[in-house]
Each structure stands twice: as structure tokens, then as C-alpha cells.
Amino acid sequence: MSTLASTVEEPPRLKQRWWPLATAILVVASLLVASIAIGVYDITADDFGGELVWITRVPRTLALVLAGAALATSGLVMQMLTQNRFVDATTSGTTEWAALGLLLSALLLPDLGLVGKMVVASCFAFVGAMLFMLILNRVVIRTTLVVPLIGIMLGAVVSAATTFIAAQFNLLQMLGTWFMGSFTAVTRGRYEVLWVVAIVTLLVFLLADRITVAGLGKDVATSVGLNYRAILYSGTALVAIAAGVTVVVVGFLPLLGLVVPNIVSMIRGDHVRANLPWVALGGIALVTVCDIIGRVIIRPFEVPVSMVLGLVGAVVFITLLLRRQRG
Amino acid sequence: MTRFLSPKSAVRGVTSVALVLGAALLLSACSGGGPANDEKSADATTVTITDNHGKVEVPVNPKTVVALDNTSFDTLSAWDVDLAAVPKGVMGSVWPEYTDDEKVIDVGNHREPNLEAIVAAQPDLIIGGYRFGDYYDEIKKQNPQAVVIEIAPREGEDVFAELERQTEILGQIFDREDDAKALNDKLEAAMADAKTAYNGTDTVMAVNTSAGKIGYIAPETGRALGPVFPALGWVPALEVEGGTSNHKGDDISVEAIADSNPDWIVALDRDAAFAVEDREAGSAPATELISNAEALKNVTAVKDGHIVILDANFYLTEGIQAYTELFKQLGTAFSAK
């Protein structure tokens, strides 16, 4: 199946293939340089400025790369597995489950370190994502809109529970700050755990073809000899880890995993393996641009990246919806 | 009737009447007896006060009191005022005599209050406002028999003058005017000391910390610490150009703090009240967050150890006693350098 697809699609692309990608890499690289260059402290002013680059700027930029790539690619995975374009960690309730896990681990196991909290959050995210898939399997009407609606509803229920627990323990204010997606607090020593999601992104690349086949549905996948269940579970686990880890380190990054894969497939058509580098680069670019905007508009203060991302994401999301309705 | 009155108790009755009369005479003599004094004299049953909405007649020493305003609890507690209902959800463990007493009805927290709990208490006086300001009309409508007052500091007014006004009004209502004056004097003294301790030139930055993030508290307008800037004449390390109320608790990067290089950092730790017992004595997330930040190691405040962390319960108390303690703390810190 995949060999057929590649023999059909690849020849005309071969010639121009590396050009656009190289340009995209250059664009993203310059965004990252800009991200390192932009900040409140004048890094050229004194010796400490140079040191500060390594204390705050580089870690922040690396965190943007890691979170952006992981969330965008895991969004793509989720869309393949559910066979729906409007699903990602935020519209399937997965991030809300991660948040619930984080809150519970902070309440019940306060001594748990960052890594422990991440494990708990990821486990909750996995349970949430699986629950979403289970419910989807039982829903008869699976139109484009019903699927994300189910996810958003599930997420709302879970976040209501989270809010209730937080209210009981007087943690509402903390909850707000905690899950507000923001890279402001990312400094050396406080982002390194994000490297876990680099592994997630790598695994997504490795499993790309299998996920594509699984995306054709259980029957097709099984008939070409794929262990559908194994791919379903491992794909969901990857999404859950990406969601869990980023929620713990930076908070909610809404719609990132939804917007980027959709834009890429609109421009380039559907070919998971070939699109993956584009999705990863797009995720990095979008989150970096939003973060730079957030850093610049009310200098020396910052607007959380989630706010900018939510705004940009919502506009793109609605545009996509309208386009598809018409088509 | 007189049959039942023994000579002994008759004598006791007469003496007590005489005592009360004497006391009343003494009191009126002491206070000079002006015309305004009529409504406040010892045997008056009501007093007219001006709350945030206008003139209200309030019973003196009302029998059943409901208080919803956190800034009033310290005073009420100090004066042993019994409360029939309180919002236990926003009181932490600061006032156990109210929160741990099962006879005190729980109004919940201001986000999801149980206003019927107030009705159930059948109060004569409701001290509302502050976090419960939005429910003023509703509470008034539901409790026609009660006097509803709001005496928390008003927006846009000088917080400290407002706290003194509040204390004064409470003093009139609970017939504790001398105690009220003592509280006000203490605040002023602590404020004056803190002002003297400040050298007039050091730059100060106020921040709040929550969930590992540092927020910026704007001088004058910011929560809790904003009003302290004009009161003590602090020089802000970082000023918001143009913005007044917009930047009350903005995200601020450690870089921006490093860049403004404050001589002092004063922090409101919003998570401090959380799991205090789990933490080692003397340690607070805010201290760790600020002192251990690599990017802040060259900041004067960090190098000199000029970091003041507010009392863990400050965001719950916020009353005149809380600010008096804060000014004392600041006075000690700033004079110790």
C-alpha cells in the first residue's frame, strides 16, 4: 500500500523536494536566532549578558523547539488514528487529563519530583486518550464535527473535576498560573525534562508509515498484516507523553497540534511520512512566532504564549472549518 | 413580687443599678458630651455610620453578625465578636475560632457562595463587600431584617486611610472605639517606622510568585504591595509606562528583573499557604525561586539578601493588622542592612 503510494507520488516530487524543505529549515533557523536575540536584557552590554544567553535564551528556544515539534507531530498522529482532521491533544481532552493527573500528584504525592509528576500526568493523559478512542468506537455518527465535539466535551468534564478539586484545596489561583502555557519561567535547569519529547518526535518519525496504514482503519490495516492494536496503543502513548510532559513544563498550548498538520496537508496533500518534517518545522515556527509576539508586545512584561496561540489557532481553526463545510 | 425578693438580692440590685448609672455618668463625662455624642453614648441602641454606599443606621453590638469580608476578620476576632456565618472557603486556617466551630455556618467561597446560609443565620448585621462585593444587592434583598454594610477599602482610595476608616466604623458598631483607635495608631506607627527605615533611594520591585512563576506587581495599583510604594515613598525598580491597572500581575521574565536590577525584592508568595506543613521551616517557594535563579545572581537584592517574603497568609488577611505586621516586617528588614 505504502509502496504503491510512493511510486505514484514520488517521481514528480523528487526534483524539487529538497528545495522547499531547505528553505523552510532556513526560515525556522532564523526564527530561532531571533528568539535567542530577543529579550529584555541587553546581552551585548556586559559579560553577564553572554552568560544569560545560556541561562535563559537558549533553554527557552530549545523548549520552544521541543514542545512545538512534539505537539504538532503528535497532533498528526492523533488525526491519523482517529481518522479525523479536527482532533489533537486539546480537542480530545487529553491535555485536561494530564492536568488532572498533575494536580492530583501535587496534592497526594507532594514529594514527587518533576519526573514523577510527568509520569503521572502522562499516565492520566493516556487513560484520557484511550477513553476518547473507546467512546469514538461506540459512537455511530462520526462526522467531522461530532468527533472533536466529543473530545471537547470530555475535556470539559475532566477540567470541571480538576477545578472542583482545586477549589476544595484553595488552589484555584495556582491552577490558573500553572496551566497557563508560558515559556517565561523556562530557564536552565527547568526545561531539560522536555528532551523526553524529542524521543517522542523521533519515534513518531520511525512509526510514520505504520501510523499511516493504521489511519486507513482497522480492517485495511489488519489485511495488510499490521498489528493494529499495537500501533493504536503506541501512537496514543506517544501523544500522551507529549501532552503530559509539555503540560507539566509549560502548561496548555492550545490548538498547536491541530492547526499545523491541517495547514501542511492543505498545502501539500496527505502523505504522512513526507509531511512529518513539515509538520515538525511548522510546529516549531508557530510556537516560536507566538512566543516572540508575546515577548514583544508588552515589553518588559510578557503575554503567555497560550493566549497568542489560542487567538491565532482559533482563527485558523474556524477558517479550516468553514472551508471544509463549503467543500 | 417583692415577696420573692430577698433583702440580700435587693441590695445587690440597688448597687448594680448605682454602678451602671455611675459608669454611664463617668463615660459621658469623659467623652465631653457634645451633641454628636448622643448617637454613640453607652445606652444608644443604634449608630449611624457611613459605609461604601452611604449612611446606614446600624445596631450597636448587634446580636447576630455575619461577616464576609476577609479584611474584617482579624479585628472581629480580636474583639471576640461571635459570628453566625462566614465564608470558610476563603479563610484558610487563620481564624480557627470561626472556621473550626461547627455552629458557625459556612457561606463557602465567593465564586460559588451559599447565600442561603446567610439567610439561615437570621443576622442583624451583615458585613459584606470585598470578595463578596458582587452579591451586595442579592444579600440585601434576601435579608430584609438585617443591616448590610460594606466597609472594606474602596477602589481608588488610599488603602491605609480606608483601613482606618473601616476599623473606626467597626469600633462604633461594637462599642470598641478606644480599641479601634489603638489599632489605627499602631498602623500609623509601623508605617512611620518603615518609612524611616527606607533610605529613599534604593529601588524596590514587588512580585508575586505562584506555581514556580514570577509575576510583577505594579507600584500603586498592584495587589497587596502596590499601595505600599506611595505609602513608604519607595522608588520602583521598574515602572510601567502609561499602564496603571493593566499590569497587576504580569508574567515577567527573570531577565527583566535582572535588567531592572532592584535593590530590594518584596514578594507575595501565593502558594505559601499551600502545604506549609510539608515544607522545612523558613523555606518558601518564593525564596527559592528568587534566590536560586541563576539569572538573578547578579541582582543587588539577591546578592545583599534584600528579599522580603510576606506572611504566608497575607493574601487571606489583608486587614489593618496584616498591614501593620507587614510594615513592621519591612521596617525591620530595611533598617537591618
XYZ file of C-alpha atoms in Angstrom:
664
model
C 0.000 0.000 0.000
C 2.601 2.493 1.052
C 4.910 1.359 -1.766
C 2.111 1.953 -4.197
C 1.567 5.420 -2.859
C 5.213 6.283 -3.059
C 5.641 5.006 -6.603
C 2.709 7.108 -7.660
C 3.641 10.254 -5.817
C 7.365 10.398 -5.601
C 8.687 10.786 -9.131
C 7.272 14.255 -9.853
C 8.328 15.475 -6.402
C 11.868 14.180 -6.411
C 13.315 17.071 -8.332
C 12.012 19.879 -6.189
C 11.866 18.009 -2.929
C 14.820 19.351 -1.008
C 14.437 22.970 -2.082
C 11.325 23.943 -0.204
C 12.328 21.941 2.835
C 15.763 23.556 2.937
C 14.129 26.986 2.693
C 11.742 26.071 5.496
C 14.620 24.933 7.667
C 16.387 28.212 7.000
C 13.290 30.219 7.911
C 12.820 28.270 11.143
C 16.510 28.617 11.963
C 16.334 32.366 11.561
C 13.237 32.436 13.795
C 15.227 30.586 16.419
C 18.091 33.035 16.103
C 15.579 35.848 16.535
C 14.194 34.065 19.595
C 17.673 33.985 21.107
C 18.320 37.604 20.195
C 15.054 38.989 21.563
C 14.785 39.659 25.250
C 14.735 42.350 27.866
C 18.326 42.148 28.991
C 20.906 43.621 26.635
C 23.084 40.565 26.122
C 25.872 42.532 24.472
C 26.128 45.017 27.346
C 28.381 43.117 29.721
C 29.908 39.744 30.477
C 26.835 38.602 32.277
C 24.833 39.127 29.095
C 26.743 36.339 27.415
C 26.119 34.105 30.377
C 22.463 34.999 30.339
C 22.168 33.663 26.792
C 22.902 30.217 28.176
C 20.806 30.694 31.291
C 17.578 31.892 29.715
C 17.618 32.431 25.936
C 18.961 29.101 24.697
C 16.904 26.978 27.111
C 13.781 28.903 26.185
C 14.411 28.497 22.467
C 15.176 24.797 22.874
C 11.983 24.381 24.853
C 10.072 26.045 22.021
C 11.627 23.651 19.505
C 10.936 20.569 21.591
C 7.374 21.433 22.557
C 6.454 22.773 19.122
C 7.732 19.761 17.208
C 6.323 17.197 19.629
C 2.853 18.686 19.902
C 2.492 19.258 16.162
C 3.623 15.749 15.222
C 1.555 14.132 17.957
C -1.418 16.102 16.662
C -0.844 14.496 13.291
C -0.671 11.050 14.898
C -3.915 11.645 16.717
C -5.578 12.759 13.494
C -4.451 9.627 11.692
C -5.534 7.288 14.481
C -8.987 8.830 14.821
C -9.329 9.422 11.069
C -10.433 12.931 11.840
C -8.715 16.182 10.994
C -10.004 18.134 13.919
C -8.518 16.087 16.688
C -5.398 16.821 18.695
C -4.408 16.625 22.336
C -6.522 19.683 23.204
C -9.682 18.736 21.301
C -9.658 15.166 22.588
C -9.467 16.089 26.259
C -6.011 14.550 26.573
C -4.362 17.708 27.965
C -7.137 18.121 30.507
C -6.494 14.608 31.749
C -2.804 15.407 32.028
C -3.681 18.481 34.076
C -5.873 16.421 36.385
C -3.004 13.972 36.847
C -0.610 16.795 37.632
C -2.953 18.340 40.181
C -3.608 15.019 41.898
C 0.086 14.165 42.030
C 0.830 17.572 43.549
C -1.882 17.055 46.159
C -1.374 13.424 47.051
C 2.331 12.984 46.404
C 3.878 16.407 47.020
C 7.367 14.931 47.338
C 7.251 13.565 43.816
C 9.820 15.328 41.659
C 9.254 16.821 38.248
C 9.880 13.491 36.536
C 7.401 11.701 38.795
C 4.786 14.338 38.114
C 5.397 13.938 34.401
C 4.899 10.200 34.615
C 1.616 10.621 36.477
C 0.429 13.335 34.085
C 1.334 11.200 31.061
C -0.447 8.158 32.501
C -3.577 10.225 33.032
C -3.245 11.598 29.512
C -3.002 8.049 28.177
C -6.103 6.960 30.064
C -7.918 10.031 28.770
C -6.856 9.485 25.171
C -7.827 5.800 25.307
C -11.183 6.654 26.820
C -11.737 9.090 23.973
C -10.917 6.377 21.426
C -13.206 3.905 23.184
C -16.116 6.316 23.153
C -15.428 7.103 19.496
C -15.654 3.398 18.671
C -19.133 3.282 20.125
C -20.431 6.420 18.504
C -22.418 5.703 15.372
C -22.377 9.157 13.831
C -18.750 10.077 13.338
C -18.960 13.181 11.230
C -16.068 15.621 11.087
C -17.570 17.776 13.790
C -19.008 15.196 16.161
C -15.608 13.687 16.901
C -13.857 16.815 18.221
C -17.090 17.806 19.960
C -16.988 14.577 21.945
C -13.382 15.278 22.834
C -14.058 18.854 23.862
C -16.991 17.704 25.996
C -14.878 15.034 27.661
C -12.194 17.613 28.308
C -14.745 19.980 29.816
C -15.971 17.306 32.192
C -12.435 16.463 33.295
C -11.404 20.075 33.724
C -14.567 20.673 35.753
C -13.400 17.921 38.080
C -9.933 19.460 38.222
C -11.373 22.877 39.018
C -13.595 21.400 41.694
C -10.685 19.658 43.403
C -8.579 22.797 43.162
C -11.401 24.845 44.669
C -11.666 22.406 47.559
C -7.991 22.866 48.357
C -7.850 26.587 47.681
C -5.627 26.111 44.670
C -7.677 27.868 42.028
C -5.230 30.720 41.606
C -2.334 28.339 41.447
C -4.163 26.229 38.876
C -4.581 29.235 36.621
C -0.909 30.120 36.696
C 0.170 26.546 36.453
C -1.626 25.586 33.281
C -1.279 28.911 31.534
C 1.005 27.884 28.694
C 4.024 30.109 29.001
C 7.733 29.821 28.417
C 8.503 32.730 30.753
C 9.729 30.531 33.560
C 11.832 28.319 31.327
C 15.485 28.669 32.310
C 18.485 26.416 32.570
C 17.695 23.621 34.986
C 13.956 23.890 34.441
C 13.363 22.629 30.944
C 15.680 19.659 30.485
C 12.927 17.118 31.034
C 11.435 18.335 27.761
C 14.094 16.313 25.962
C 11.803 13.355 26.594
C 9.502 14.704 23.903
C 12.413 14.756 21.454
C 12.347 10.969 21.753
C 8.594 11.038 21.178
C 9.067 13.049 17.988
C 11.750 10.646 16.823
C 9.519 7.645 17.451
C 6.707 9.290 15.519
C 9.082 9.602 12.564
C 10.011 5.941 12.859
C 6.416 4.752 13.132
C 5.095 7.134 10.482
C 4.299 4.553 7.816
C 2.585 2.209 10.217
C 0.513 5.020 11.639
C -0.496 5.958 8.105
C -1.722 2.452 7.475
C -3.486 2.279 10.823
C -5.143 5.530 9.801
C -6.897 3.690 6.969
C -8.933 1.803 9.515
C -8.714 -1.434 11.413
C -9.836 -3.664 8.559
C -7.424 -2.344 5.969
C -4.575 -2.252 8.444
C -5.165 -5.814 9.582
C -5.496 -7.059 5.994
C -2.025 -5.776 5.096
C -0.618 -7.562 8.131
C -0.277 -4.720 10.586
C -0.783 -5.228 14.290
C -3.451 -2.561 14.519
C -3.818 -2.646 18.285
C -0.093 -2.313 18.901
C 0.107 0.747 16.669
C -3.017 2.245 18.203
C -1.644 1.860 21.714
C 1.858 3.041 20.950
C 0.585 6.005 18.943
C -1.729 7.010 21.763
C 1.061 6.555 24.282
C 3.306 8.896 22.280
C 0.589 11.530 22.173
C 0.001 11.097 25.891
C 3.677 11.515 26.749
C 3.954 14.627 24.590
C 0.837 16.088 26.211
C 1.809 15.090 29.744
C 5.344 16.401 29.596
C 4.512 19.729 27.993
C 1.632 20.350 30.395
C 3.975 19.852 33.349
C 6.764 22.040 31.970
C 4.930 24.841 30.135
C 1.168 24.301 30.506
C -1.552 24.205 27.859
C -0.568 25.031 24.300
C -3.979 25.075 22.671
C -4.648 24.040 19.067
C -0.976 23.739 18.115
C -1.330 20.082 17.195
C -4.459 20.828 15.236
C -3.570 23.866 13.216
C -0.144 22.847 11.964
C -0.920 19.392 10.450
C -4.008 20.841 8.787
C -2.153 23.687 7.160
C 0.546 21.311 5.976
C -1.941 18.876 4.460
C -3.837 21.720 2.819
C -0.689 22.841 1.061
C 0.963 19.524 0.391
C -1.771 16.947 0.394
C -1.872 13.861 2.586
C 1.302 11.893 2.884
C 2.217 11.382 6.495
C 5.811 10.404 6.078
C 6.644 13.174 3.654
C 4.649 15.698 5.633
C 6.182 14.893 9.015
C 9.262 17.137 8.733
C 6.966 19.928 7.592
C 4.633 19.396 10.498
C 7.524 19.409 12.964
C 9.014 22.550 11.424
C 5.602 24.201 11.283
C 5.006 23.453 14.959
C 8.354 24.960 15.894
C 7.739 28.017 13.710
C 4.222 28.668 15.007
C 5.055 28.356 18.689
C 8.228 30.418 18.261
C 6.436 33.213 16.409
C 3.690 33.275 19.050
C 6.241 33.338 21.839
C 8.180 36.177 20.215
C 4.942 38.146 19.780
C 4.114 37.530 23.437
C 7.540 38.743 24.490
C 7.486 41.873 22.383
C 4.026 43.415 22.595
C 4.040 44.462 26.259
C 7.759 44.595 26.934
C 9.271 44.305 29.519
C 6.396 42.051 30.519
C 5.139 39.052 28.629
C 1.867 37.745 27.297
C 1.661 33.974 27.822
C 2.224 32.092 24.582
C -1.035 30.181 25.109
C -3.004 33.404 24.747
C -1.366 34.328 21.437
C -1.563 30.729 20.258
C -5.209 30.459 21.253
C -6.021 33.558 19.259
C -4.067 32.545 16.160
C -5.208 28.930 16.485
C -8.874 29.822 16.808
C -8.792 31.962 13.672
C -7.127 29.195 11.667
C -9.411 26.541 13.145
C -12.556 28.412 12.169
C -11.210 29.156 8.689
C -10.491 25.463 8.221
C -13.959 24.509 9.421
C -15.614 26.931 7.020
C -13.513 25.764 4.083
C -14.384 22.164 4.720
C -18.043 22.884 5.148
C -18.130 24.503 1.743
C -16.068 21.800 0.061
C -43.484 40.364 93.722
C -41.413 41.831 96.476
C -42.152 38.684 98.465
C -39.764 36.777 96.377
C -37.014 39.312 96.622
C -34.708 38.580 99.492
C -33.108 41.558 101.243
C -29.722 40.412 100.031
C -30.636 40.386 96.339
C -32.462 43.677 96.728
C -29.295 45.243 97.965
C -27.367 43.677 95.100
C -29.926 45.026 92.640
C -29.636 48.524 94.000
C -25.870 48.505 93.950
C -25.714 47.260 90.412
C -28.124 49.940 89.240
C -25.996 52.506 91.004
C -22.873 51.114 89.418
C -24.341 51.243 85.939
C -25.561 54.780 86.485
C -22.193 55.807 87.810
C -20.431 54.224 84.884
C -22.742 55.944 82.431
C -22.141 59.275 84.106
C -18.421 58.720 84.066
C -18.461 57.749 80.408
C -20.465 60.738 79.329
C -18.255 62.957 81.455
C -15.123 61.526 79.870
C -16.276 61.923 76.317
C -17.165 65.548 76.842
C -20.811 65.178 75.911
C -21.156 67.028 72.609
C -24.323 66.816 70.550
C -22.798 64.187 68.246
C -22.333 62.032 71.249
C -25.999 61.251 71.568
C -25.957 58.547 68.974
C -22.858 56.898 70.393
C -23.497 57.026 74.114
C -23.370 53.837 76.095
C -27.085 53.216 76.114
C -27.655 54.020 72.458
C -29.077 51.113 70.511
C -28.063 52.248 67.077
C -25.295 54.240 65.500
C -25.271 55.963 62.150
C -22.230 55.166 60.079
C -21.262 55.935 56.500
C -20.332 52.801 54.615
C -19.246 52.438 50.987
C -22.811 53.048 49.828
C -23.894 55.878 52.116
C -25.358 56.495 55.553
C -26.678 53.434 57.364
C -28.154 53.014 60.793
C -26.547 50.025 62.489
C -27.495 48.452 65.820
C -24.755 48.757 68.404
C -23.414 45.376 69.476
C -25.772 43.512 67.161
C -26.770 40.101 68.402
C -26.278 38.027 65.266
C -23.483 39.024 62.935
C -22.445 37.557 59.593
C -19.089 38.668 58.178
C -17.958 38.014 54.608
C -15.102 40.492 54.310
C -11.685 38.967 54.989
C -10.184 42.322 55.947
C -12.534 42.493 58.944
C -11.885 39.083 60.493
C -8.732 39.979 62.428
C -10.489 42.857 64.170
C -13.666 40.898 64.860
C -11.632 38.013 66.193
C -9.574 40.289 68.435
C -12.756 41.759 69.873
C -14.300 38.338 70.464
C -17.229 39.079 68.207
C -19.260 35.925 67.652
C -20.125 35.314 64.025
C -23.121 33.320 62.854
C -21.872 32.647 59.321
C -18.575 33.161 57.495
C -17.119 32.154 54.115
C -14.913 29.363 55.394
C -13.683 28.652 51.857
C -11.579 31.815 51.772
C -10.367 31.856 55.367
C -7.676 29.207 55.299
C -6.675 28.237 58.825
C -6.111 31.776 60.058
C -9.243 32.083 62.187
C -9.925 28.623 63.642
C -12.373 30.051 66.191
C -14.704 30.713 63.265
C -13.774 28.041 60.742
C -13.462 25.112 63.151
C -16.654 25.921 65.027
C -19.440 23.828 63.562
C -22.070 26.220 64.868
C -20.696 28.884 62.546
C -22.482 28.370 59.230
C -20.286 28.141 56.115
C -21.083 30.520 53.257
C -18.495 28.795 51.033
C -16.228 30.849 48.837
C -17.065 33.903 46.793
C -17.001 32.049 43.487
C -19.760 29.699 44.495
C -21.261 31.152 47.639
C -24.131 29.629 49.514
C -26.036 32.847 50.113
C -28.915 30.993 51.721
C -26.601 30.121 54.580
C -26.680 33.824 55.425
C -30.475 33.877 55.424
C -30.489 30.793 57.630
C -28.353 32.590 60.185
C -31.044 35.293 60.555
C -28.449 38.017 61.109
C -28.993 41.554 62.402
C -25.830 42.768 60.732
C -24.023 41.573 57.616
C -20.516 42.863 56.999
C -20.254 42.227 53.273
C -18.156 43.550 50.454
C -14.605 42.839 49.339
C -14.642 39.411 47.655
C -18.403 39.323 48.137
C -18.983 42.782 46.669
C -20.809 41.371 43.648
C -23.516 39.886 45.823
C -24.404 43.091 47.721
C -27.819 43.618 46.143
C -28.742 39.980 46.361
C -27.753 39.722 50.008
C -29.682 42.901 50.778
C -32.793 41.580 49.088
C -32.620 38.193 50.765
C -32.115 39.599 54.251
C -34.607 42.430 54.722
C -34.388 42.220 58.520
C -30.625 42.739 58.521
C -28.446 45.785 58.080
C -25.958 45.163 55.275
C -22.783 47.214 55.262
C -19.662 47.274 53.120
C -16.672 48.906 54.745
C -13.681 47.305 53.000
C -11.164 49.668 51.366
C -12.725 51.252 48.303
C -11.092 51.053 44.907
C -9.047 54.104 44.015
C -8.834 55.373 47.595
C -5.818 55.316 49.865
C -5.838 51.792 51.248
C -4.463 52.721 54.633
C -6.858 55.601 55.286
C -9.599 53.234 54.208
C -8.457 50.540 56.639
C -8.520 53.102 59.456
C -11.992 54.195 58.416
C -13.099 50.553 58.469
C -11.640 49.997 61.914
C -13.288 53.174 63.199
C -16.683 52.051 61.932
C -16.254 48.608 63.484
C -15.284 50.353 66.726
C -18.529 52.331 66.661
C -20.636 49.282 65.921
C -19.094 47.051 68.567
C -18.612 49.850 71.050
C -14.840 49.496 70.994
C -13.796 52.919 69.840
C -10.703 53.028 72.027
C -9.531 49.670 70.701
C -10.169 50.886 67.176
C -8.077 53.952 67.785
C -5.294 51.804 69.218
C -5.301 49.677 66.054
C -5.140 52.769 63.867
C -2.307 54.247 65.933
C -0.352 51.012 65.641
C -0.705 51.027 61.860
C 0.470 54.616 61.648
C 3.420 53.983 63.933
C 4.501 50.910 61.967
C 4.128 52.844 58.723
C 6.204 55.733 60.048
C 8.937 53.349 61.215
C 9.027 51.565 57.883
C 9.280 54.899 56.118
C 12.168 55.975 58.330
C 13.949 52.678 57.737
C 13.880 53.194 53.965
C 16.763 55.302 52.705
C 14.723 56.976 49.991
C 16.909 55.911 47.086
C 17.020 52.109 46.937
C 14.934 50.664 44.151
C 12.261 48.147 45.044
C 10.422 45.567 42.997
C 7.267 43.858 44.204
C 6.456 40.453 42.779
C 4.092 37.612 43.395
C 5.070 34.026 42.949
C 2.837 31.115 42.087
C 3.418 27.689 40.608
C 7.083 28.424 40.006
C 6.397 31.592 38.068
C 7.158 35.162 39.000
C 4.545 37.853 38.410
C 5.032 41.591 38.521
C 3.074 43.708 40.989
C 2.702 47.260 39.762
C 3.519 50.087 42.163
C 0.356 51.835 43.438
C -2.176 49.666 41.637
C -0.877 46.143 42.166
C -2.379 43.674 44.560
C -1.394 43.890 48.227
C 2.001 45.506 47.725
C 1.049 48.175 45.188
C -0.212 50.695 47.780
C 2.932 50.254 49.872
C 5.007 52.072 47.228
C 3.403 55.505 47.604
C 2.909 55.000 51.353
C 6.609 54.478 52.004
C 7.940 56.544 49.115
C 9.666 53.562 47.512
C 11.452 54.074 44.215
C 10.153 51.402 41.814
C 12.863 49.375 40.093
C 10.675 49.051 37.042
C 7.829 51.307 36.101
C 5.094 50.626 33.636
C 4.866 53.439 31.186
C 1.306 54.624 30.784
C -0.264 51.486 32.145
C -1.926 51.761 35.510
C -4.258 48.951 36.314
C -3.459 46.762 33.344
C -0.331 45.167 34.665
C -1.328 43.892 38.043
C 0.378 40.568 37.953
C 2.024 40.233 34.596
C 4.332 37.490 33.549
C 7.797 38.847 33.934
C 10.932 37.034 32.831
C 13.854 36.686 35.190
C 15.746 38.635 32.553
C 13.530 41.652 33.008
C 14.131 41.513 36.752
C 17.866 41.134 36.188
C 17.773 44.061 33.804
C 15.974 46.380 36.219
C 18.356 45.259 38.980
C 16.284 46.107 42.061
C 17.999 46.762 45.395
C 15.089 45.092 47.149
C 12.617 42.425 46.154
C 9.407 42.100 48.132
C 7.409 39.013 47.288
C 3.872 37.887 47.896
C 4.016 34.120 47.779
C 0.612 32.954 46.644
C 1.449 29.307 47.176
C 2.910 29.782 50.619
C -0.316 28.892 52.358
C -0.341 25.627 50.446
C 1.124 22.617 52.191
C 3.075 24.687 54.682
C 3.459 21.718 56.978
C 5.234 19.786 54.250
C 7.955 22.357 53.980
C 11.033 22.881 56.052
C 10.926 25.742 58.476
C 11.949 29.036 56.969
C 11.836 27.880 53.394
C 9.291 29.141 50.951
C 8.923 28.568 47.233
C 9.315 32.310 46.664
C 12.692 32.458 48.396
C 13.966 29.500 46.445
C 12.552 30.809 43.219
C 14.256 34.177 43.600
C 17.483 33.324 45.416
C 18.248 30.227 43.387
C 17.574 31.717 39.975
C 20.839 31.720 38.062
C 19.766 34.716 36.038
C 19.233 36.755 39.191
C 22.557 36.060 40.884
C 23.955 39.477 39.929
C 20.896 41.382 41.093
C 21.705 43.623 44.059
C 18.707 42.439 46.063
C 19.799 38.814 45.726
C 23.485 39.500 46.380
C 22.699 41.513 49.511
C 19.974 39.176 50.665
C 17.449 42.003 50.431
C 14.462 39.785 49.806
C 11.362 40.185 51.926
C 8.694 37.492 51.726
C 5.269 38.401 53.018
C 3.496 36.413 55.663
C 2.127 33.215 54.157
C -1.429 34.206 54.968
C -1.228 37.795 53.792
C -3.460 37.295 50.783
C -6.132 35.932 53.106
C -5.921 38.527 55.872
C -5.169 41.860 54.198
C -6.718 43.768 57.094
C -5.278 46.524 59.227
C -3.384 44.054 61.421
C -1.880 42.352 58.383
C -0.601 45.654 57.024
C 0.656 46.700 60.464
C 2.656 43.478 60.635
C 3.864 43.986 57.077
C 5.116 47.481 57.867
C 6.846 46.179 60.980
C 8.476 43.448 58.908
C 9.566 45.962 56.288
C 10.832 48.342 58.949
C 12.974 45.621 60.484
C 14.238 44.375 57.121
C 15.119 47.785 55.719
C 16.823 49.015 58.872
C 18.842 45.821 59.299
C 21.078 46.340 56.290
